[in-house]
Amino acid sequence: MKIIPLGHSGFRIEIEDQVLLIDPWLTDCPAFPEERRAEAIAGATHVLISHGHFDHCADGFDVAKELDIPAVGIYDHMGFMEGKMGIKTVGFNKGGTVMLGKVAVTMVTASHSSTYNTEDGPMYAGTESGFMITGEGKTIYFSGDTDVMMDMELFEDLHHPDIGILCAGGHFTMDMKRAAYAAKRFFNFDTVIPCHYNTFDFLRQDVAPMVKAIPEATVIEPEVLVPIEI
């Protein structure tokens, strides 16, 4: 399995027979080198989208259309974009599981918001979510944008994720200390990859609290387009 950071909260996950792009923000993202876009999306089989904010879905639907692959996410959002753009989608909801080839993806709750900005104000874009991604004998918890939730206790009981990809930038989501608390309080991760931090000055965070909180796990700071092999 390879988990390849794409900057901010974007990831390319090569697992089983799938290449999943999760929340790819490739255009005008300060953390992503746009000249490497073709490399980032090559061979992708699905695009997973956690919610409607631009830094999570600005490129996802365009990539799905360009590659003629399904966008995967909350039912309301996928249905709207399928009608608007004529793309393939897989729409499901919290607690539901879909099979993408040999990979099982379960949608789980998050605590955030999900809208588009329009000329008439914010537009509903389905509710925010996270994903449990299972394949090759491992489960990845991709938190999406969220704060700490008691739901996380249920996530551990039901899914026992080995790998946590956790938002940790503060301001819009839990910061590194809160993400570290979540990892220690609710989960038994072998590997933790923080994300959604250091993209902008107001998301500046130090990974030290995470390393200190969970010494039994390997904490990996993501480097753009540098594969993390599990």
XYZ file of N, CA and C in Angstrom:
690
model
N 0.843 -1.189 0.000
C 0.000 0.000 0.000
C 0.883 1.245 0.000
N 0.505 2.212 -0.800
C 1.203 3.494 -0.799
C 0.210 4.613 -0.501
N 0.561 5.466 0.435
C -0.209 6.672 0.730
C 0.668 7.842 0.306
N 0.214 8.575 -0.704
C 1.038 9.627 -1.296
C 0.377 10.982 -1.030
N 0.977 11.814 -0.185
C 0.396 13.127 0.108
C 0.409 14.035 -1.122
N -0.677 14.771 -1.288
C -0.804 15.726 -2.388
C -0.856 17.163 -1.882
N -0.562 17.363 -0.609
C -0.621 18.695 -0.031
C -1.952 18.976 0.614
N -1.937 19.785 1.665
C -3.126 20.160 2.419
C -3.823 18.894 2.925
N -5.024 18.571 2.449
C -5.708 17.341 2.864
C -5.823 16.324 1.731
N -5.102 16.556 0.647
C -5.201 15.670 -0.493
C -4.260 14.480 -0.394
N -4.758 13.310 -0.809
C -3.931 12.098 -0.803
C -4.257 11.242 -2.019
N -3.255 10.519 -2.465
C -3.395 9.458 -3.463
C -3.077 8.157 -2.723
N -4.041 7.250 -2.696
C -3.849 5.987 -1.978
C -3.905 4.839 -2.977
N -2.806 4.142 -3.101
C -2.715 2.972 -3.965
C -2.885 1.744 -3.088
N -4.028 1.080 -3.220
C -4.414 0.008 -2.305
C -5.198 -1.052 -3.079
N -4.830 -2.304 -2.867
C -5.460 -3.399 -3.607
C -5.423 -3.090 -5.111
N -6.593 -3.146 -5.751
C -6.678 -2.901 -7.195
C -7.129 -1.481 -7.516
N -7.016 -0.575 -6.532
C -7.539 0.778 -6.698
C -6.462 1.843 -6.525
N -6.678 2.971 -7.177
C -5.899 4.187 -6.931
C -6.916 5.269 -6.591
N -6.994 5.597 -5.312
C -8.008 6.525 -4.808
C -7.395 7.900 -4.600
N -8.027 8.907 -5.161
C -7.658 10.292 -4.868
C -8.649 10.810 -3.841
N -8.145 11.330 -2.732
C -9.017 11.824 -1.671
C -8.818 13.325 -1.518
N -9.907 14.074 -1.667
C -9.897 15.534 -1.504
C -8.724 16.207 -2.225
N -8.525 15.896 -3.515
C -7.385 16.511 -4.211
C -7.620 17.992 -4.503
N -6.754 18.830 -3.969
C -6.756 20.257 -4.288
C -5.425 20.540 -4.976
N -5.456 20.630 -6.290
C -4.237 20.679 -7.088
C -4.025 22.023 -7.765
N -5.094 22.786 -7.959
C -5.015 24.070 -8.664
C -4.970 25.209 -7.654
N -3.905 25.997 -7.723
C -3.715 27.148 -6.822
C -3.569 26.741 -5.358
N -3.216 25.495 -5.108
C -2.928 25.080 -3.738
C -1.477 25.436 -3.418
N -1.230 26.208 -2.364
C 0.138 26.622 -2.057
C 1.093 25.456 -1.801
N 0.534 24.290 -1.454
C 1.383 23.157 -1.086
C 1.641 22.195 -2.233
N 0.975 22.391 -3.388
C 1.102 21.413 -4.464
C 1.760 22.020 -5.703
N 2.777 21.359 -6.268
C 3.408 21.845 -7.504
C 2.562 21.463 -8.714
N 1.907 22.441 -9.317
C 0.928 22.157 -10.372
C 1.541 21.456 -11.588
N 2.845 21.630 -11.795
C 3.477 20.959 -12.933
C 3.522 19.439 -12.757
N 3.177 18.953 -11.553
C 3.179 17.508 -11.295
C 1.757 16.940 -11.210
N 0.796 17.690 -11.727
C -0.605 17.260 -11.671
C -0.821 15.927 -12.377
N -0.273 15.783 -13.582
C -0.477 14.553 -14.351
C 0.024 13.338 -13.574
N 1.142 13.495 -12.916
C 1.700 12.419 -12.090
C 0.772 12.081 -10.933
N 0.188 13.099 -10.329
C -0.654 12.888 -9.150
C -1.928 12.130 -9.474
N -2.491 12.349 -10.662
C -3.790 11.750 -10.977
C -3.690 10.518 -11.867
N -2.501 10.187 -12.342
C -2.339 9.093 -13.303
C -2.888 7.775 -12.760
N -3.747 7.134 -13.542
C -4.254 5.817 -13.183
C -5.288 5.796 -12.082
N -5.778 6.961 -11.668
C -6.776 6.997 -10.588
C -8.048 6.260 -11.008
N -8.645 5.557 -10.047
C -9.871 4.793 -10.314
C -11.109 5.470 -9.734
N -10.945 6.247 -8.669
C -12.055 6.954 -8.031
C -11.519 8.220 -7.368
N -12.409 9.190 -7.192
C -12.109 10.393 -6.407
C -13.068 10.433 -5.233
N -12.527 10.409 -4.010
C -13.346 10.504 -2.801
C -13.368 11.956 -2.339
N -14.555 12.444 -2.011
C -14.715 13.841 -1.610
C -15.446 13.885 -0.275
N -14.797 14.478 0.723
C -15.344 14.440 2.082
C -16.416 15.498 2.324
N -16.296 16.659 1.658
C -17.303 17.710 1.838
C -17.103 18.793 0.784
N -17.948 19.821 0.840
C -18.047 20.763 -0.260
C -17.125 21.958 -0.250
N -16.293 22.156 0.758
C -15.422 23.332 0.772
C -14.367 23.245 -0.331
N -13.988 24.403 -0.867
C -13.157 24.442 -2.074
C -11.832 23.722 -1.907
N -11.261 23.754 -0.692
C -9.943 23.143 -0.509
C -10.023 21.620 -0.429
N -11.228 21.080 -0.619
C -11.414 19.627 -0.628
C -12.045 19.129 -1.925
N -12.771 19.982 -2.621
C -13.433 19.493 -3.845
C -13.207 20.383 -5.057
N -12.334 21.382 -4.953
C -12.142 22.298 -6.080
C -11.709 21.576 -7.343
N -10.895 20.521 -7.203
C -10.397 19.796 -8.374
C -11.020 18.417 -8.535
N -11.633 17.890 -7.488
C -12.078 16.501 -7.510
C -13.033 16.168 -8.635
N -14.044 17.004 -8.836
C -15.036 16.717 -9.875
C -14.457 16.899 -11.272
N -13.572 17.876 -11.423
C -12.923 18.066 -12.720
C -12.046 16.862 -13.061
N -11.339 16.332 -12.074
C -10.511 15.147 -12.307
C -11.387 13.951 -12.665
N -12.509 13.804 -11.967
C -13.428 12.706 -12.271
C -13.918 12.798 -13.711
N -14.236 14.004 -14.168
C -14.711 14.193 -15.545
C -13.578 13.935 -16.545
N -12.410 14.482 -16.236
C -11.264 14.331 -17.141
C -10.879 12.874 -17.346
N -10.880 12.097 -16.272
C -10.456 10.700 -16.339
C -11.618 9.742 -16.564
N -12.846 10.265 -16.562
C -14.055 9.452 -16.708
C -14.115 8.372 -15.632
N -13.916 8.809 -14.394
C -13.983 7.906 -13.242
C -15.015 8.449 -12.260
N -15.555 7.616 -11.364
C -16.583 8.094 -10.439
C -16.034 8.991 -9.329
N -16.804 10.012 -8.998
C -16.615 10.752 -7.753
C -17.457 10.058 -6.684
N -16.904 9.928 -5.493
C -17.522 9.139 -4.426
C -17.707 10.031 -3.202
N -18.930 10.082 -2.664
C -19.148 10.899 -1.483
C -20.607 10.917 -1.074
N -20.959 11.903 -0.262
C -22.296 11.997 0.307
C -23.343 12.089 -0.824
N -24.442 11.384 -0.652
C -25.448 11.200 -1.701
C -25.928 12.512 -2.319
N -26.284 13.484 -1.478
C -26.854 14.747 -1.966
C -25.873 15.473 -2.887
N -24.629 15.560 -2.434
C -23.594 16.270 -3.170
C -23.295 15.574 -4.500
N -23.157 14.247 -4.453
C -22.836 13.504 -5.674
C -23.974 13.605 -6.690
N -25.213 13.498 -6.226
C -26.346 13.585 -7.135
C -26.412 14.933 -7.830
N -26.157 16.003 -7.076
C -26.173 17.349 -7.647
C -25.101 17.494 -8.720
N -23.871 17.035 -8.402
C -22.768 17.210 -9.338
C -22.885 16.283 -10.554
N -23.495 15.129 -10.374
C -23.743 14.249 -11.513
C -24.659 14.938 -12.516
N -25.722 15.566 -12.010
C -26.637 16.277 -12.883
C -26.018 17.514 -13.504
N -25.192 18.212 -12.751
C -24.602 19.460 -13.231
C -23.488 19.224 -14.245
N -22.651 18.200 -14.004
C -21.454 18.009 -14.826
C -21.515 16.773 -15.722
N -22.520 15.922 -15.510
C -22.612 14.712 -16.309
C -21.535 13.696 -16.014
N -21.056 13.681 -14.760
C -19.986 12.761 -14.372
C -20.563 11.505 -13.732
N -19.732 10.483 -13.627
C -20.103 9.290 -12.887
C -19.946 9.571 -11.398
N -20.856 9.033 -10.594
C -20.737 9.209 -9.155
C -21.137 7.936 -8.425
N -20.675 7.837 -7.191
C -21.146 6.830 -6.241
C -21.592 7.610 -5.015
N -22.891 7.735 -4.827
C -23.424 8.482 -3.694
C -23.908 7.540 -2.613
N -23.464 7.775 -1.378
C -23.938 6.967 -0.257
C -23.990 7.850 0.978
N -24.142 7.271 2.159
C -24.368 8.099 3.333
C -23.719 7.494 4.570
N -23.849 8.192 5.705
C -23.154 7.817 6.942
C -23.539 6.398 7.377
N -22.539 5.605 7.655
C -22.757 4.216 8.047
C -22.819 3.266 6.883
N -22.925 3.791 5.668
C -22.963 2.950 4.479
C -21.571 2.552 4.036
N -21.483 1.390 3.404
C -20.225 0.891 2.869
C -20.398 0.578 1.392
N -19.442 1.009 0.582
C -19.430 0.675 -0.840
C -18.140 -0.061 -1.149
N -18.209 -0.962 -2.108
C -17.024 -1.676 -2.573
C -16.504 -0.998 -3.831
N -15.275 -0.550 -3.775
C -14.583 -0.002 -4.936
C -13.542 -1.046 -5.315
N -13.888 -1.897 -6.258
C -13.041 -3.053 -6.527
C -12.949 -3.909 -5.283
N -11.734 -4.172 -4.828
C -11.514 -4.982 -3.637
C -11.443 -4.148 -2.355
N -11.669 -2.847 -2.473
C -11.532 -1.938 -1.327
C -12.905 -1.569 -0.781
N -13.084 -1.728 0.533
C -14.327 -1.329 1.205
C -14.170 0.083 1.752
N -15.120 0.952 1.437
C -15.109 2.326 1.944
C -16.403 2.566 2.720
N -16.264 2.865 3.988
C -17.402 3.183 4.850
C -17.389 4.677 5.155
N -18.524 5.329 4.994
C -18.624 6.744 5.330
C -18.957 6.889 6.810
N -18.219 7.767 7.498
C -18.448 8.015 8.921
C -18.681 9.505 9.144
N -19.190 9.832 10.306
C -19.515 11.223 10.612
C -18.265 12.075 10.801
N -18.439 13.361 10.624
C -17.447 14.373 10.966
C -18.207 15.542 11.578
N -17.503 16.439 12.217
C -18.140 17.602 12.838
C -17.536 18.857 12.223
N -18.247 19.418 11.234
C -17.698 20.530 10.465
C -18.868 21.224 9.764
N -18.709 21.655 8.524
C -19.789 22.195 7.702
C -19.467 21.851 6.255
N -20.409 22.103 5.359
C -20.191 21.722 3.961
C -21.044 22.589 3.053
N -20.418 23.602 2.457
C -21.128 24.518 1.573
C -20.228 24.957 0.426
N -20.876 25.480 -0.630
C -20.190 26.221 -1.687
C -20.482 27.700 -1.475
N -19.546 28.545 -1.899
C -19.831 29.977 -1.964
C -20.434 30.290 -3.325
N -21.559 30.991 -3.331
C -22.189 31.414 -4.575
C -22.480 32.909 -4.498
N -22.925 33.477 -5.610
C -23.274 34.904 -5.633
C -24.418 35.209 -4.666
N -25.229 34.208 -4.377
C -26.372 34.395 -3.491
C -26.090 33.941 -2.061
N -24.828 33.643 -1.773
C -24.467 33.192 -0.430
C -24.138 31.711 -0.417
N -23.919 31.153 0.781
C -23.530 29.745 0.878
C -24.622 28.815 0.348
N -24.212 27.766 -0.363
C -25.133 26.769 -0.878
C -24.821 25.424 -0.238
N -25.861 24.756 0.236
C -25.718 23.440 0.854
C -25.027 22.460 -0.083
N -24.072 21.683 0.447
C -23.339 20.729 -0.386
C -23.296 19.353 0.278
N -24.428 18.949 0.862
C -24.410 17.685 1.601
C -23.660 17.877 2.903
N -23.704 16.896 3.770
C -23.035 17.039 5.062
C -21.613 16.503 5.002
N -20.794 17.007 5.903
C -19.389 16.641 5.984
C -19.224 15.185 6.420
N -18.126 14.567 6.024
C -17.922 13.161 6.356
C -16.447 12.823 6.437
N -16.183 11.630 6.963
C -14.870 11.005 6.904
C -15.042 9.634 6.270
N -13.932 8.914 6.121
C -13.992 7.603 5.485
C -13.135 6.593 6.229
N -13.631 5.362 6.315
C -12.835 4.200 6.680
C -12.564 3.419 5.407
N -11.303 3.242 5.090
C -10.894 2.612 3.840
C -10.148 1.329 4.178
N -10.698 0.186 3.747
C -10.140 -1.101 4.146
C -9.676 -1.906 2.944
N -8.425 -2.365 3.021
C -7.854 -3.215 1.991
C -6.461 -3.660 2.399
N -6.000 -4.739 1.814
C -4.674 -5.278 2.112
C -4.485 -5.554 3.605
N -5.578 -5.932 4.270
C -5.503 -6.263 5.680
C -5.362 -5.080 6.614
N -5.551 -3.856 6.100
C -5.425 -2.635 6.901
C -6.661 -1.767 6.733
N -6.924 -0.928 7.749
C -7.984 0.073 7.649
C -7.396 1.451 7.903
N -7.694 2.363 6.995
C -7.275 3.760 7.104
C -8.482 4.585 7.522
N -8.312 5.397 8.562
C -9.339 6.380 8.917
C -8.908 7.731 8.371
N -9.652 8.233 7.381
C -9.447 9.583 6.865
C -10.498 10.464 7.529
N -10.073 11.380 8.368
C -11.019 12.111 9.229
C -11.825 13.151 8.481
N -11.351 13.597 7.287
C -11.951 14.781 6.711
C -11.716 15.946 7.663
N -12.489 16.995 7.527
C -12.389 18.131 8.445
C -13.328 17.885 9.615
N -12.790 17.936 10.833
C -13.612 17.639 11.999
C -12.965 18.177 13.263
N -13.749 18.231 14.310
C -13.226 18.399 15.663
C -13.216 17.016 16.306
N -12.700 16.940 17.513
C -12.786 15.709 18.294
C -14.260 15.397 18.544
N -14.634 14.112 18.443
C -16.022 13.700 18.669
C -16.032 12.419 19.487
N -17.054 12.240 20.296
C -17.227 10.963 20.986
C -17.525 9.838 19.998
N -18.014 10.172 18.806
C -18.221 9.167 17.760
C -16.944 8.375 17.480
N -15.804 9.007 17.722
C -14.536 8.342 17.439
C -14.361 7.073 18.265
N -14.960 7.045 19.444
C -14.909 5.819 20.252
C -15.609 4.672 19.524
N -16.732 4.989 18.886
C -17.439 3.977 18.104
C -16.636 3.570 16.871
N -15.960 4.540 16.256
C -15.143 4.216 15.082
C -14.096 3.151 15.427
N -13.465 3.321 16.583
C -12.463 2.335 17.005
C -13.114 0.982 17.268
N -14.238 0.984 17.974
C -14.916 -0.279 18.292
C -15.354 -1.015 17.030
N -15.838 -0.269 16.047
C -16.404 -0.887 14.848
C -15.367 -1.214 13.773
N -14.327 -0.380 13.666
C -13.419 -0.494 12.521
C -11.967 -0.806 12.880
N -11.543 -0.498 14.093
C -10.155 -0.745 14.528
C -9.137 -0.247 13.496
N -9.185 1.025 13.125
C -8.264 1.500 12.085
C -6.807 1.414 12.516
N -5.969 1.000 11.584
C -4.532 0.892 11.828
C -3.817 2.213 11.554
N -4.364 2.977 10.613
C -3.720 4.193 10.124
C -4.698 5.345 10.266
N -4.250 6.433 10.860
C -5.089 7.622 10.987
C -4.538 8.770 10.167
N -5.337 9.293 9.252
C -5.009 10.533 8.542
C -5.908 11.601 9.142
N -5.322 12.445 9.990
C -6.102 13.321 10.859
C -5.833 14.791 10.557
N -6.908 15.565 10.348
C -6.765 17.008 10.227
C -6.211 17.561 11.532
N -5.335 18.576 11.434
C -4.650 19.028 12.646
C -4.218 20.485 12.592
N -4.864 21.300 11.746
C -4.391 22.659 11.544
C -4.966 23.716 12.453
N -6.045 23.375 13.197
C -6.705 24.402 13.986
C -7.494 25.360 13.101
N -8.088 26.365 13.700
C -8.876 27.422 13.051
C -10.171 26.879 12.443
N -10.082 25.962 11.487
C -11.262 25.362 10.876
C -11.534 23.946 11.389
N -10.544 23.329 11.992
C -10.635 21.936 12.443
C -9.926 21.805 13.782
N -9.875 20.587 14.313
C -9.057 20.375 15.500
C -7.597 20.718 15.183
N -6.895 21.248 16.181
C -5.478 21.551 15.998
C -4.649 20.318 16.373
N -3.331 20.455 16.378
C -2.476 19.298 16.619
C -2.697 18.716 18.017
N -2.901 19.566 19.014
C -3.124 19.063 20.375
C -4.436 18.300 20.472
N -5.474 18.801 19.834
C -6.765 18.119 19.880
C -6.733 16.827 19.061
N -6.041 16.870 17.909
C -5.892 15.654 17.112
C -5.082 14.613 17.872
N -4.063 15.068 18.599
C -3.266 14.158 19.421
C -4.119 13.540 20.530
N -4.972 14.364 21.138
C -5.886 13.856 22.155
C -6.798 12.783 21.564
N -7.344 13.060 20.382
C -8.233 12.087 19.737
C -7.509 10.779 19.471
N -6.283 10.871 18.963
C -5.511 9.668 18.655
C -5.233 8.847 19.908
N -4.919 9.532 21.000
C -4.591 8.834 22.247
C -5.835 8.312 22.952
N -6.891 9.128 22.981
C -8.083 8.806 23.758
C -8.938 7.711 23.111
N -9.022 7.726 21.785
C -10.009 6.880 21.121
C -9.438 5.743 20.277
N -8.191 5.868 19.832
C -7.702 4.935 18.826
C -6.457 4.173 19.280
N -6.146 3.138 18.531
C -4.918 2.365 18.728
C -4.178 2.291 17.388
N -3.834 3.442 16.860
C -3.180 3.518 15.561
C -1.758 2.956 15.620
N -1.349 2.341 14.524
C 0.060 2.019 14.324
C 0.784 3.191 13.666
N 0.044 3.909 12.802
C 0.617 5.018 12.042
C -0.355 6.184 12.032
N 0.154 7.394 12.238
C -0.673 8.598 12.156
C -0.012 9.584 11.195
N -0.822 10.122 10.291
C -0.359 11.119 9.323
C -1.216 12.372 9.518
N -0.686 13.426 10.120
C -1.477 14.657 10.259
C -1.590 15.367 8.911
N -2.678 16.121 8.728
C -2.868 16.859 7.474
C -3.656 18.133 7.760
N -3.925 18.900 6.697
C -4.690 20.152 6.820
C -3.993 21.122 7.769
N -2.649 21.157 7.710
C -1.904 22.095 8.557
C -0.697 22.620 7.775
N -0.236 23.823 8.172
C 0.933 24.491 7.590
C 0.751 24.916 6.129
N -0.455 24.782 5.577
C -0.707 25.263 4.213
C -0.687 26.791 4.185
N -1.223 27.399 5.228
C -1.250 28.846 5.389
C -0.708 29.179 6.775
N -0.332 30.438 6.987
C 0.228 30.833 8.282
C -0.740 30.566 9.428
N -2.045 30.791 9.208
C -2.984 30.606 10.312
C -3.284 29.134 10.590
N -2.706 28.223 9.797
C -2.813 26.789 10.078
C -1.468 26.237 10.551
N -0.588 27.129 11.000
C 0.752 26.706 11.405
C 0.673 25.864 12.671
N 1.253 24.667 12.612
C 1.235 23.740 13.738
C 2.559 22.990 13.812
N 2.897 22.556 15.040
C 4.081 21.731 15.292
C 3.602 20.317 15.592
N 4.226 19.334 14.993
C 3.790 17.946 15.160
C 4.173 17.367 16.525
N 4.989 18.089 17.309
C 5.509 17.562 18.572
C 4.424 17.042 19.523
N 3.279 17.742 19.699
C 2.260 17.206 20.610
C 1.733 15.839 20.183
N 1.664 15.602 18.886
C 1.209 14.309 18.402
C 2.232 13.221 18.716
N 3.489 13.518 18.464
C 4.561 12.548 18.734
C 4.592 12.204 20.223
N 4.447 13.213 21.069
C 4.494 13.001 22.509
C 3.290 12.209 23.010
N 2.127 12.461 22.433
C 0.889 11.853 22.933
C 0.809 10.365 22.640
N 1.365 9.932 21.511
C 1.207 8.529 21.100
C 2.573 7.922 20.741
N 3.439 7.743 21.740
C 4.776 7.201 21.456
C 4.746 5.791 20.881
N 3.639 5.083 21.093
C 3.530 3.717 20.582
C 3.239 3.671 19.087
N 2.886 4.800 18.492
C 2.578 4.866 17.063
C 3.683 5.612 16.321
N 3.763 5.373 15.028
C 4.676 6.121 14.169
C 3.936 7.318 13.595
N 4.426 8.518 13.899
C 3.829 9.739 13.374
C 4.669 10.205 12.193
N 4.042 10.341 11.041
C 4.750 10.693 9.817
C 4.257 12.043 9.311
N 5.159 13.028 9.255
C 4.794 14.305 8.649
C 4.785 14.147 7.133
N 3.685 14.463 6.478
C 3.581 14.227 5.037
C 4.463 15.163 4.228
N 5.108 14.630 3.221
C 5.862 15.410 2.236
C 5.186 15.202 0.882
N 4.905 16.282 0.199
C 4.124 16.218 -1.041
C 4.787 15.291 -2.059
N 4.000 14.318 -2.523
C 4.386 13.359 -3.558
C 5.518 12.423 -3.136
N 5.775 12.348 -1.841
C 6.722 11.360 -1.310
C 5.903 10.212 -0.727
N 5.955 9.014 -1.335
C 5.115 7.899 -0.896
C 5.429 7.450 0.532
N 4.367 7.150 1.256
C 4.462 6.487 2.558
C 4.044 5.042 2.309
N 4.954 4.126 2.459
C 4.663 2.723 2.172
C 4.330 1.998 3.460
N 3.194 1.326 3.477
C 2.711 0.597 4.656
C 2.823 -0.903 4.382
